Tab-separated table of C-alpha atoms in Angstrom:
chain	number	residue	atom	x	y	z
A	1	UNK	CA	196.945	206.226	12.377
A	2	UNK	CA	196.629	202.885	10.733
A	3	UNK	CA	195.950	202.652	7.009
A	4	UNK	CA	194.998	199.649	5.071
A	5	UNK	CA	194.830	199.528	1.401
A	6	UNK	CA	193.799	196.881	-1.066
A	7	UNK	CA	193.732	196.386	-4.764
A	8	UNK	CA	190.738	194.652	-6.168
A	9	UNK	CA	190.208	193.750	-9.731
A	10	UNK	CA	186.915	192.421	-11.367
A	11	UNK	CA	186.320	191.423	-14.948
A	12	UNK	CA	183.155	191.083	-16.738
A	13	UNK	CA	181.447	187.740	-16.550
A	14	UNK	CA	181.416	187.537	-20.460
A	15	UNK	CA	183.411	190.270	-22.162
A	16	UNK	CA	186.560	192.184	-21.873
A	17	UNK	CA	185.416	194.690	-19.352
A	18	UNK	CA	187.521	195.253	-16.298
A	19	UNK	CA	187.464	197.182	-12.975
A	20	UNK	CA	190.490	198.260	-11.019
A	21	UNK	CA	189.677	199.422	-7.424
A	22	UNK	CA	191.895	200.877	-4.875
A	23	UNK	CA	190.181	200.518	-1.273
A	24	UNK	CA	191.604	202.488	1.645
A	25	UNK	CA	190.409	202.125	5.214
A	26	UNK	CA	191.679	204.687	7.771
A	27	UNK	CA	190.570	205.733	11.179
A	28	UNK	CA	187.108	207.260	10.524
A	29	UNK	CA	186.832	206.827	6.785
A	30	UNK	CA	186.678	204.421	3.805
A	31	UNK	CA	187.572	205.444	0.294
A	32	UNK	CA	187.316	203.764	-2.996
A	33	UNK	CA	188.872	204.999	-6.364
A	34	UNK	CA	188.318	203.014	-9.352
A	35	UNK	CA	188.313	202.828	-13.156
A	36	UNK	CA	185.824	200.685	-14.992
A	37	UNK	CA	185.889	199.811	-18.576
A	38	UNK	CA	182.614	198.508	-19.792
A	39	UNK	CA	181.956	196.508	-23.066
A	40	UNK	CA	178.770	196.231	-24.823
A	41	UNK	CA	176.887	197.742	-27.679
A	42	UNK	CA	178.354	201.246	-26.727
A	43	UNK	CA	181.521	200.752	-24.859
A	44	UNK	CA	182.544	203.303	-22.276
A	45	UNK	CA	184.922	203.925	-19.376
A	46	UNK	CA	184.245	205.627	-15.972
A	47	UNK	CA	186.144	206.681	-13.092
A	48	UNK	CA	184.339	206.637	-9.689
A	49	UNK	CA	185.376	207.779	-6.109
A	50	UNK	CA	183.165	206.815	-3.049
A	51	UNK	CA	184.023	208.143	0.350
A	52	UNK	CA	182.272	206.606	3.436
A	53	UNK	CA	182.376	207.119	7.132
A	54	UNK	CA	183.725	204.467	9.420
A	55	UNK	CA	180.195	202.908	9.441
A	56	UNK	CA	180.266	202.409	5.680
A	57	UNK	CA	177.653	205.190	5.225
A	58	UNK	CA	178.391	206.926	1.874
A	59	UNK	CA	179.238	210.564	2.193
A	60	UNK	CA	180.353	211.490	-1.345
A	61	UNK	CA	180.113	209.859	-4.743
A	62	UNK	CA	182.044	211.417	-7.746
A	63	UNK	CA	181.683	209.739	-11.226
A	64	UNK	CA	183.496	211.054	-14.279
A	65	UNK	CA	182.558	209.632	-17.692
A	66	UNK	CA	185.928	209.375	-19.282
A	67	UNK	CA	186.258	211.243	-22.520
A	68	UNK	CA	182.899	212.815	-22.376
A	69	UNK	CA	183.367	215.662	-19.876
A	70	UNK	CA	180.318	214.593	-17.881
A	71	UNK	CA	180.642	214.391	-14.130
A	72	UNK	CA	178.167	213.557	-11.372
A	73	UNK	CA	178.717	214.625	-7.797
A	74	UNK	CA	176.531	213.285	-5.119
A	75	UNK	CA	177.091	214.333	-1.403
A	76	UNK	CA	175.441	212.840	1.594
A	77	UNK	CA	175.289	213.818	5.137
A	78	UNK	CA	175.326	210.142	6.370
A	79	UNK	CA	171.675	210.386	7.704
A	80	UNK	CA	169.948	210.193	4.306
A	81	UNK	CA	170.000	213.579	2.945
A	82	UNK	CA	171.573	213.904	-0.621
A	83	UNK	CA	172.696	216.609	-2.915
A	84	UNK	CA	173.507	216.157	-6.604
A	85	UNK	CA	175.865	218.767	-7.959
A	86	UNK	CA	175.165	220.865	-4.929
A	87	UNK	CA	171.536	220.946	-5.216
A	88	UNK	CA	169.105	219.089	-2.775
A	89	UNK	CA	167.619	215.585	-4.070
A	90	UNK	CA	164.682	215.137	-1.778
A	91	UNK	CA	163.607	211.957	-3.717
A	92	UNK	CA	166.595	210.332	-2.185
A	93	UNK	CA	165.866	211.237	1.447
A	94	UNK	CA	166.382	208.422	3.878
A	95	UNK	CA	168.855	206.694	1.566
A	96	UNK	CA	172.287	205.689	2.900
A	97	UNK	CA	173.836	203.596	0.158
A	98	UNK	CA	174.641	204.430	-3.605
A	99	UNK	CA	174.438	201.712	-6.114
A	100	UNK	CA	176.488	201.911	-9.361
A	101	UNK	CA	175.408	199.719	-12.140
A	102	UNK	CA	178.976	199.465	-13.350
A	103	UNK	CA	180.513	197.833	-10.295
A	104	UNK	CA	180.102	194.982	-7.807
A	105	UNK	CA	181.751	197.147	-5.133
A	106	UNK	CA	178.587	199.166	-4.143
A	107	UNK	CA	177.036	195.792	-2.807
A	108	UNK	CA	180.033	195.837	-0.209
A	109	UNK	CA	178.445	199.050	1.434
A	110	UNK	CA	175.108	197.659	2.685
A	111	UNK	CA	176.869	194.151	3.435
A	112	UNK	CA	179.423	195.906	5.453
A	113	UNK	CA	177.063	198.574	7.103
A	114	UNK	CA	174.143	196.100	7.906
A	115	UNK	CA	176.291	193.244	9.410
A	116	UNK	CA	173.702	190.627	9.054
A	117	UNK	CA	173.759	187.228	10.702
A	118	UNK	CA	172.863	184.084	8.801
A	119	UNK	CA	169.218	183.974	7.890
A	120	UNK	CA	168.756	187.726	8.510
A	121	UNK	CA	167.447	189.943	5.703
A	122	UNK	CA	167.235	193.719	5.407
A	123	UNK	CA	165.157	195.746	2.938
A	124	UNK	CA	167.012	199.043	1.958
A	125	UNK	CA	166.704	201.684	-0.753
A	126	UNK	CA	169.688	202.831	-2.691
A	127	UNK	CA	170.640	205.843	-4.806
A	128	UNK	CA	170.752	203.841	-8.014
A	129	UNK	CA	173.028	205.300	-10.715
A	130	UNK	CA	172.596	204.128	-14.270
A	131	UNK	CA	175.280	204.253	-16.833
A	132	UNK	CA	176.072	205.943	-19.258
A	133	UNK	CA	173.134	208.051	-18.741
A	134	UNK	CA	174.221	209.026	-15.142
A	135	UNK	CA	170.458	208.977	-14.067
A	136	UNK	CA	169.842	208.644	-10.305
A	137	UNK	CA	166.738	207.137	-8.784
A	138	UNK	CA	165.666	205.540	-5.545
A	139	UNK	CA	165.825	201.693	-5.977
A	140	UNK	CA	164.291	199.243	-3.253
A	141	UNK	CA	166.414	196.191	-2.577
A	142	UNK	CA	166.760	193.332	-0.008
A	143	UNK	CA	169.975	191.717	1.169
A	144	UNK	CA	169.779	188.203	2.954
A	145	UNK	CA	172.859	186.628	4.711
A	146	UNK	CA	172.959	182.990	3.494
A	147	UNK	CA	176.410	182.225	5.027
A	148	UNK	CA	178.350	184.719	7.072
A	149	UNK	CA	181.576	186.037	5.225
A	150	UNK	CA	180.621	183.948	2.221
A	151	UNK	CA	177.314	184.269	0.554
A	152	UNK	CA	174.479	186.925	0.330
A	153	UNK	CA	171.316	186.950	-1.656
A	154	UNK	CA	170.719	190.312	-3.420
A	155	UNK	CA	167.132	190.995	-4.561
A	156	UNK	CA	165.610	193.941	-6.434
A	157	UNK	CA	162.196	194.847	-4.817
A	158	UNK	CA	161.145	196.633	-7.929
A	159	UNK	CA	161.461	193.541	-10.377
A	160	UNK	CA	162.277	189.816	-10.219
A	161	UNK	CA	165.989	190.308	-10.486
A	162	UNK	CA	168.022	188.358	-7.864
A	163	UNK	CA	171.522	187.116	-7.541
A	164	UNK	CA	173.465	185.068	-4.922
A	165	UNK	CA	176.687	186.884	-4.426
A	166	UNK	CA	179.836	185.110	-3.185
A	167	UNK	CA	181.873	187.550	-1.069
A	168	UNK	CA	185.238	187.381	0.830
A	169	UNK	CA	185.583	187.844	4.550
A	170	UNK	CA	185.620	191.598	4.196
A	171	UNK	CA	182.308	191.752	2.357
A	172	UNK	CA	183.733	192.317	-1.250
A	173	UNK	CA	182.260	190.531	-4.057
A	174	UNK	CA	184.106	187.421	-5.384
A	175	UNK	CA	181.406	186.369	-7.900
A	176	UNK	CA	178.352	188.221	-9.074
A	177	UNK	CA	176.966	185.630	-11.502
A	178	UNK	CA	176.345	186.828	-15.073
A	179	UNK	CA	178.050	190.243	-14.393
A	180	UNK	CA	181.343	190.306	-12.605
A	181	UNK	CA	183.987	187.971	-11.186
A	182	UNK	CA	187.239	188.656	-9.258
A	183	UNK	CA	190.019	188.767	-11.696
């Protein structure tokens, strides 16, 4: 069984925030384990763990707010049915990807799962997790491949927010303008 482990670090675009992520790919699964230190008016730190199947569909998301004792556990069946802390969350039915506001890593999941060619777009809805509140809502988005293995356009379908993301060959964000850049 081949195991591939990568360590990726991002830093906030403007500010002292930092993310340290350990990404492991094994036969049949992908796992991410990270700590994020966020600056801002109310600084906080979070540890998250995301487990995906080999097709980059999220199966489990665990978030721990460091020092607060608050934890969120989302589990998915890979077909779009979710539970939060063991209870069904029907408003997330049909969603395959989580989106954590504290990290550029969750952009990698749809990029890897969708495998878009240049000029192709896909509209998806994510399980959007806001921090530090840990609220989870359905969030419509669009990804467009601008340059295969190099650039994607990310757009919110619920607002006018959009960013051109620079990625590496593996779909990991290098630059997310105004938010994160590889450290």
